[in-house]
Amino acid sequence: DWLAQPVRVGVGQRYNLNVTGGNNEFRWRASLGYNNVAGAMKGSDRTNFNGAVSLQYTYKNLIFNNQTMITTNKAQDSKYGTFSDYAKMQPYWRIYDDNGELIKTYEGTNRYTVGNPLYNATLNTYNISKYTEIVNNFSIEWNIIDELRLRGQIGISKMFETGDAFYPADHTMFEDYGIADANKKGQYDYRDGESLAVDGNITLSWAKTVADKHNFYVGADASITNRDSHSYMFSAIGFPNEELDFIGSSLGYAAGAKPISSESKSRSVGFTANANYSYDNRYFIDGSFRYDGSSLFGGNKRFAPFWSAGLGWNIHREKFMANQKVVSNLKLRASLGESGSQNFGAYQALSTYESYTGDKYGIWNGAYLLGHGNPNLTWQSVFQYNVGLDVSFIDGRISAAVDVYQKNTTDLLSRRDIQASTGFSSYTENIGEISNKGIEGMLSGYIIRNLEKELIWSVTAKIAYNKNRIEKLSDALKADTEKAMQEDVEIN
């Protein structure tokens, strides 16, 4: 039973300590946390340690807040490899030979050599990754008058990551190496990276209650972000002795190999205005408008407007519902709006160049085009509307919700194949539109709800239906598809 060999019942530990103190003007809080998660694979675990200090100082109508958090994490993969390694093993392959020794390899289909992952588990192998993150958030809040408040915030996050993976020469991954490659057996992978994130925003808000029934809120916000990261990785080879697992013990590097690196930088800015009104906690209306700009998009299309609006009605607060005791909550809501997406790489809208590092022209380095940019690349936007109903009965013991929605995605971001003669196989483009509509339902109930004895048992069921449809493709993509289909017909 190969699947039973590498697994276990993992038992983890978690501890938390919180201390608070201070007075009306100055408050502080300190916390420590430790969390060890034991993986299902033998020898795999994740250890997390975090600490935080929060300070708050009040001076007249000013409130100063600062929070510093430090988190360290160590992740160790199992020496037994991955669960999929065992799923690929045939049940008729023996683990041990006639002498009780672990069998190292097996002959698979087409004479393909398959290594015994249990044999590798007896070697000095490891795959460890670590990171340390330091976060500091500082804010100032100014209560100008009772209804008017100004708040500014800046946050800085710095992360350091490292990783070490070692596989000695006797590992089955080197089993196919010949005598000429004996000094290349064994491998050490090292990776290192850093990232920095800076976020700042300033918010002005006004809130007012009139005659205990009319609630008004108006807010304006400006925000700015910066993301910067880089990482490096290289591999050393030649570790004939598994006890010499220090990277400096390697015999060299693979022929023609060089370090692998990556870096990313992006910036964005946004301006938001929003307002809402509620009457007697029965009727609600709200709206917002946002204008965003991001360096991820082409120079011609970096800014885009977005908006949203919503309505709500607490039916259970109406007079005609006052004398009944069955329905404890009944709310009808509706919303519509447009949002933007920027979930792709930092430089896909830019034409980028890379210098030749392995050769020179005289004393000069040459450069070649690394990425084909698109100055007209714009935001992928989603227009969505939703209608929903929330209801609960018998003091919340039974609750249900249903939502009907439709989303229309325009300027869909995707990679488009282009002619190889350009020097590139593809580039990012806004290629079309997709519609997405569906319905979701939820039903939940308490079988046991004894708050005095802190005994609660609840059951929840959900159901969803969704349908996607491609509504439109760009003419260029249509032409590419028709050309590819024609070439298939000619080949066949």
GROMACS .gro file of C-alpha atoms in nm, residues 35-322:
model
  288
   35ASN     CA    1   0.163   2.830   1.553
   36ASN     CA    2   0.302   2.496   1.440
   37VAL     CA    3   0.107   2.312   1.169
   38ALA     CA    4   0.207   1.949   1.118
   39GLY     CA    5   0.153   1.832   0.762
   40ALA     CA    6  -0.008   1.506   0.654
   41MET     CA    7   0.324   1.397   0.501
   42LYS     CA    8   0.577   1.267   0.753
   43GLY     CA    9   0.832   1.533   0.846
   44SER     CA   10   0.649   1.825   0.684
   45ASP     CA   11   0.551   2.124   0.895
   46ARG     CA   12   0.498   2.499   0.897
   47THR     CA   13   0.613   2.704   1.196
   48ASN     CA   14   0.489   3.060   1.234
   49PHE     CA   15   0.587   3.315   1.499
   50ASN     CA   16   0.442   3.664   1.517
   51GLY     CA   17   0.457   3.962   1.748
   52ALA     CA   18   0.278   4.296   1.743
   53VAL     CA   19   0.281   4.622   1.936
   54SER     CA   20  -0.003   4.874   1.904
   55LEU     CA   21   0.010   5.228   2.045
   56GLN     CA   22  -0.267   5.488   2.060
   57TYR     CA   23  -0.231   5.841   2.187
   58THR     CA   24  -0.515   6.094   2.213
   59TYR     CA   25  -0.449   6.465   2.235
   60LYS     CA   26  -0.759   6.683   2.238
   61ASN     CA   27  -0.929   6.608   1.904
   62LEU     CA   28  -0.630   6.423   1.753
   63ILE     CA   29  -0.580   6.046   1.767
   64PHE     CA   30  -0.242   5.891   1.678
   65ASN     CA   31  -0.219   5.519   1.606
   66ASN     CA   32   0.082   5.305   1.527
   67GLN     CA   33   0.100   4.928   1.487
   68THR     CA   34   0.416   4.728   1.424
   69MET     CA   35   0.401   4.358   1.337
   70ILE     CA   36   0.678   4.107   1.280
   71THR     CA   37   0.610   3.762   1.136
   72THR     CA   38   0.854   3.479   1.072
   73ASN     CA   39   0.765   3.158   0.895
   74LYS     CA   40   0.961   2.839   0.831
   75ALA     CA   41   0.825   2.574   0.596
   76GLN     CA   42   0.986   2.232   0.569
   77ASP     CA   43   0.878   1.983   0.305
   78SER     CA   44   0.878   1.612   0.379
   79LYS     CA   45   1.187   1.403   0.304
   80TYR     CA   46   0.937   1.149   0.172
   81GLY     CA   47   0.870   1.370  -0.131
   82THR     CA   48   0.520   1.446  -0.254
   83PHE     CA   49   0.205   1.238  -0.223
   84SER     CA   50   0.185   1.217  -0.604
   85ASP     CA   51   0.520   1.029  -0.602
   86TYR     CA   52   0.345   0.743  -0.421
   87ALA     CA   53   0.027   0.761  -0.629
   88LYS     CA   54   0.239   0.677  -0.936
   89MET     CA   55   0.388   0.362  -0.779
   90GLN     CA   56   0.250   0.027  -0.894
   91PRO     CA   57   0.100  -0.192  -0.616
   92TYR     CA   58   0.291  -0.500  -0.741
   93TRP     CA   59   0.631  -0.330  -0.688
   94ARG     CA   60   0.798  -0.454  -0.371
   95ILE     CA   61   0.941  -0.200  -0.125
   96TYR     CA   62   1.221  -0.431  -0.002
   97ASP     CA   63   1.435  -0.691  -0.177
   98ASP     CA   64   1.499  -1.047  -0.050
   99ASN     CA   65   1.767  -0.917   0.189
  100GLY     CA   66   1.532  -0.664   0.350
  101GLU     CA   67   1.700  -0.370   0.177
  102LEU     CA   68   1.504  -0.089   0.016
  103ILE     CA   69   1.479  -0.129  -0.360
  104LYS     CA   70   1.614   0.188  -0.522
  105THR     CA   71   1.454   0.189  -0.868
  106TYR     CA   72   1.197   0.005  -1.079
  107GLU     CA   73   1.153  -0.035  -1.451
  108GLY     CA   74   0.837   0.137  -1.567
  109THR     CA   75   0.669   0.145  -1.906
  110ASN     CA   76   0.894   0.192  -2.211
  111ARG     CA   77   1.192   0.100  -1.989
  112TYR     CA   78   1.150   0.429  -1.801
  113THR     CA   79   1.328   0.419  -1.464
  114VAL     CA   80   1.107   0.497  -1.163
  115GLY     CA   81   1.274   0.583  -0.830
  116ASN     CA   82   1.156   0.452  -0.496
  117PRO     CA   83   1.054   0.760  -0.292
  118LEU     CA   84   1.099   0.563   0.030
  119TYR     CA   85   1.464   0.513  -0.061
  120ASN     CA   86   1.508   0.889  -0.105
  121ALA     CA   87   1.356   0.941   0.241
  122THR     CA   88   1.657   0.764   0.398
  123LEU     CA   89   1.899   1.020   0.247
  124ASN     CA   90   2.005   1.358   0.380
  125THR     CA   91   1.768   1.568   0.172
  126TYR     CA   92   1.579   1.882   0.262
  127ASN     CA   93   1.364   2.155   0.110
  128ILE     CA   94   1.324   2.448   0.346
  129SER     CA   95   1.184   2.796   0.284
  130LYS     CA   96   1.172   3.090   0.524
  131TYR     CA   97   1.039   3.442   0.525
  132THR     CA   98   1.034   3.737   0.761
  133GLU     CA   99   0.781   4.017   0.720
  134ILE     CA  100   0.787   4.352   0.898
  135VAL     CA  101   0.478   4.572   0.875
  136ASN     CA  102   0.423   4.919   1.021
  137ASN     CA  103   0.098   5.114   0.992
  138PHE     CA  104   0.072   5.472   1.116
  139SER     CA  105  -0.237   5.693   1.112
  140ILE     CA  106  -0.355   6.031   1.236
  141GLU     CA  107  -0.723   6.104   1.289
  142TRP     CA  108  -0.849   6.459   1.333
  143ASN     CA  109  -1.204   6.512   1.457
  144ILE     CA  110  -1.249   6.863   1.317
  145ILE     CA  111  -1.604   6.882   1.450
  146ASP     CA  112  -1.843   6.613   1.571
  147GLU     CA  113  -1.963   6.537   1.217
  148LEU     CA  114  -1.643   6.599   1.021
  149ARG     CA  115  -1.333   6.376   1.039
  150LEU     CA  116  -1.001   6.375   0.852
  151ARG     CA  117  -0.782   6.065   0.857
  152GLY     CA  118  -0.441   5.999   0.704
  153GLN     CA  119  -0.262   5.665   0.696
  154ILE     CA  120   0.063   5.524   0.567
  155GLY     CA  121   0.167   5.160   0.571
  156ILE     CA  122   0.501   5.001   0.491
  157SER     CA  123   0.559   4.628   0.450
  158LYS     CA  124   0.898   4.464   0.395
  159MET     CA  125   0.947   4.092   0.333
  160PHE     CA  126   1.264   3.882   0.310
  161GLU     CA  127   1.246   3.528   0.166
  162THR     CA  128   1.504   3.251   0.138
  163GLY     CA  129   1.495   2.887   0.032
  164ASP     CA  130   1.735   2.591   0.037
  165ALA     CA  131   1.686   2.253  -0.131
  166PHE     CA  132   1.948   1.976  -0.126
  167TYR     CA  133   1.954   1.642  -0.308
  168PRO     CA  134   2.268   1.424  -0.273
  169ALA     CA  135   2.424   1.218  -0.551
  170ASP     CA  136   2.253   0.898  -0.439
  171HIS     CA  137   1.905   1.046  -0.497
  172THR     CA  138   1.705   0.861  -0.763
  173MET     CA  139   1.667   1.180  -0.969
  174PHE     CA  140   2.030   1.124  -1.078
  175GLU     CA  141   1.991   0.754  -1.153
  176ASP     CA  142   2.009   0.802  -1.531
  177TYR     CA  143   2.340   0.989  -1.514
  178GLY     CA  144   2.627   0.801  -1.680
  179ILE     CA  145   2.986   0.753  -1.568
  180ALA     CA  146   3.093   1.069  -1.753
  181ASP     CA  147   2.845   1.270  -1.548
  182ALA     CA  148   2.934   1.119  -1.210
  183ASN     CA  149   3.070   1.452  -1.083
  184LYS     CA  150   2.741   1.622  -1.172
  185LYS     CA  151   2.531   1.413  -0.935
  186GLY     CA  152   2.384   1.600  -0.641
  187GLN     CA  153   2.222   1.942  -0.648
  188TYR     CA  154   2.174   2.243  -0.421
  189ASP     CA  155   1.913   2.507  -0.510
  190TYR     CA  156   1.929   2.843  -0.336
  191ARG     CA  157   1.677   3.123  -0.373
  192ASP     CA  158   1.651   3.467  -0.218
  193GLY     CA  159   1.405   3.752  -0.257
  194GLU     CA  160   1.279   4.078  -0.116
  195SER     CA  161   0.962   4.281  -0.158
  196LEU     CA  162   0.853   4.625  -0.045
  197ALA     CA  163   0.499   4.762  -0.038
  198VAL     CA  164   0.402   5.118   0.051
  199ASP     CA  165   0.038   5.229   0.083
  200GLY     CA  166  -0.091   5.571   0.173
  201ASN     CA  167  -0.435   5.729   0.183
  202ILE     CA  168  -0.616   6.030   0.317
  203THR     CA  169  -0.989   6.033   0.387
  204LEU     CA  170  -1.232   6.315   0.466
  205SER     CA  171  -1.572   6.202   0.595
  206TRP     CA  172  -1.889   6.370   0.717
  207ALA     CA  173  -2.163   6.188   0.909
  208LYS     CA  174  -2.482   6.337   1.048
  209THR     CA  175  -2.799   6.207   1.211
  210VAL     CA  176  -3.110   6.425   1.191
  211ALA     CA  177  -3.421   6.371   1.405
  212ASP     CA  178  -3.295   6.024   1.505
  213LYS     CA  179  -3.416   5.885   1.171
  214HIS     CA  180  -3.220   6.045   0.889
  215ASN     CA  181  -2.859   5.923   0.863
  216PHE     CA  182  -2.625   6.087   0.613
  217TYR     CA  183  -2.267   6.002   0.521
  218VAL     CA  184  -2.036   6.158   0.261
  219GLY     CA  185  -1.672   6.064   0.214
  220ALA     CA  186  -1.378   6.142  -0.016
  221ASP     CA  187  -1.057   5.944  -0.036
  222ALA     CA  188  -0.723   5.961  -0.218
  223SER     CA  189  -0.481   5.666  -0.216
  224ILE     CA  190  -0.143   5.577  -0.360
  225THR     CA  191   0.046   5.246  -0.368
  226ASN     CA  192   0.389   5.122  -0.465
  227ARG     CA  193   0.496   4.759  -0.511
  228ASP     CA  194   0.859   4.661  -0.564
  229SER     CA  195   1.004   4.308  -0.555
  230HIS     CA  196   1.296   4.103  -0.682
  231SER     CA  197   1.420   3.746  -0.646
  232TYR     CA  198   1.727   3.540  -0.736
  233MET     CA  199   1.790   3.168  -0.772
  234PHE     CA  200   2.088   2.955  -0.870
  235SER     CA  201   2.180   2.587  -0.857
  236ALA     CA  202   2.512   2.421  -0.773
  237ILE     CA  203   2.588   2.060  -0.872
  238GLY     CA  204   2.829   1.788  -0.766
  239PHE     CA  205   2.767   1.661  -0.412
  240PRO     CA  206   2.905   1.304  -0.397
  241ASN     CA  207   2.884   1.289  -0.016
  242GLU     CA  208   2.544   1.347   0.137
  243GLU     CA  209   2.702   1.473   0.460
  244LEU     CA  210   2.870   1.759   0.271
  245ASP     CA  211   2.544   1.948   0.224
  246PHE     CA  212   2.688   2.300   0.242
  247ILE     CA  213   2.659   2.489  -0.086
  248GLY     CA  214   3.029   2.568  -0.080
  249SER     CA  215   3.104   2.195  -0.104
  250SER     CA  216   2.977   2.175  -0.463
  251LEU     CA  217   3.203   2.083  -0.752
  252GLY     CA  218   3.066   2.362  -0.975
  253TYR     CA  219   2.769   2.462  -1.185
  254ALA     CA  220   2.590   2.303  -1.477
  255ALA     CA  221   2.739   2.384  -1.817
  256GLY     CA  222   2.606   2.713  -1.950
  257ALA     CA  223   2.394   2.767  -1.638
  258LYS     CA  224   2.354   3.113  -1.486
  259PRO     CA  225   2.148   3.259  -1.200
  260ILE     CA  226   1.778   3.314  -1.260
  261SER     CA  227   1.633   3.646  -1.151
  262SER     CA  228   1.310   3.841  -1.170
  263GLU     CA  229   1.191   4.183  -1.062
  264SER     CA  230   0.865   4.373  -1.063
  265LYS     CA  231   0.762   4.729  -0.993
  266SER     CA  232   0.418   4.888  -1.011
  267ARG     CA  233   0.245   5.203  -0.887
  268SER     CA  234  -0.115   5.311  -0.869
  269VAL     CA  235  -0.324   5.605  -0.757
  270GLY     CA  236  -0.696   5.633  -0.689
  271PHE     CA  237  -0.957   5.892  -0.598
  272THR     CA  238  -1.293   5.794  -0.447
  273ALA     CA  239  -1.615   5.972  -0.351
  274ASN     CA  240  -1.904   5.795  -0.182
  275ALA     CA  241  -2.230   5.881  -0.011
  276ASN     CA  242  -2.515   5.698   0.157
  277TYR     CA  243  -2.844   5.775   0.324
  278SER     CA  244  -3.070   5.567   0.547
  279TYR     CA  245  -3.412   5.642   0.689
  280ASP     CA  246  -3.525   5.495   1.020
  281ASN     CA  247  -3.305   5.189   0.963
  282ARG     CA  248  -3.560   5.081   0.702
  283TYR     CA  249  -3.455   5.228   0.368
  284PHE     CA  250  -3.097   5.256   0.239
  285ILE     CA  251  -2.936   5.409  -0.066
  286ASP     CA  252  -2.569   5.450  -0.144
  287GLY     CA  253  -2.340   5.533  -0.432
  288SER     CA  254  -1.971   5.567  -0.506
  289PHE     CA  255  -1.741   5.689  -0.784
  290ARG     CA  256  -1.373   5.601  -0.823
  291TYR     CA  257  -1.104   5.715  -1.067
  292ASP     CA  258  -0.803   5.483  -1.080
  293GLY     CA  259  -0.469   5.491  -1.253
  294SER     CA  260  -0.205   5.217  -1.269
  295SER     CA  261   0.139   5.178  -1.424
  296LEU     CA  262   0.039   4.824  -1.527
  297PHE     CA  263  -0.148   4.956  -1.829
  298GLY     CA  264  -0.039   5.119  -2.152
  299GLY     CA  265   0.066   5.483  -2.160
  300ASN     CA  266  -0.253   5.573  -2.351
  301LYS     CA  267  -0.501   5.397  -2.117
  302ARG     CA  268  -0.369   5.411  -1.760
  303PHE     CA  269  -0.670   5.584  -1.600
  304ALA     CA  270  -1.030   5.462  -1.588
  305PRO     CA  271  -1.350   5.558  -1.398
  306PHE     CA  272  -1.562   5.311  -1.197
  307TRP     CA  273  -1.887   5.349  -1.004
  308SER     CA  274  -2.151   5.164  -0.801
  309ALA     CA  275  -2.497   5.218  -0.650
  310GLY     CA  276  -2.718   5.020  -0.416
  311LEU     CA  277  -3.060   5.006  -0.248
  312GLY     CA  278  -3.182   4.821   0.060
  313TRP     CA  279  -3.513   4.772   0.240
  314ASN     CA  280  -3.549   4.622   0.589
  315ILE     CA  281  -3.902   4.493   0.546
  316HIS     CA  282  -3.911   4.344   0.898
  317ARG     CA  283  -3.898   4.695   1.046
  318GLU     CA  284  -4.222   4.803   0.879
  319LYS     CA  285  -4.531   4.852   1.095
  320PHE     CA  286  -4.721   4.568   0.923
  321MET     CA  287  -4.447   4.328   1.048
  322ALA     CA  288  -4.442   4.455   1.405
   0.00000   0.00000   0.00000
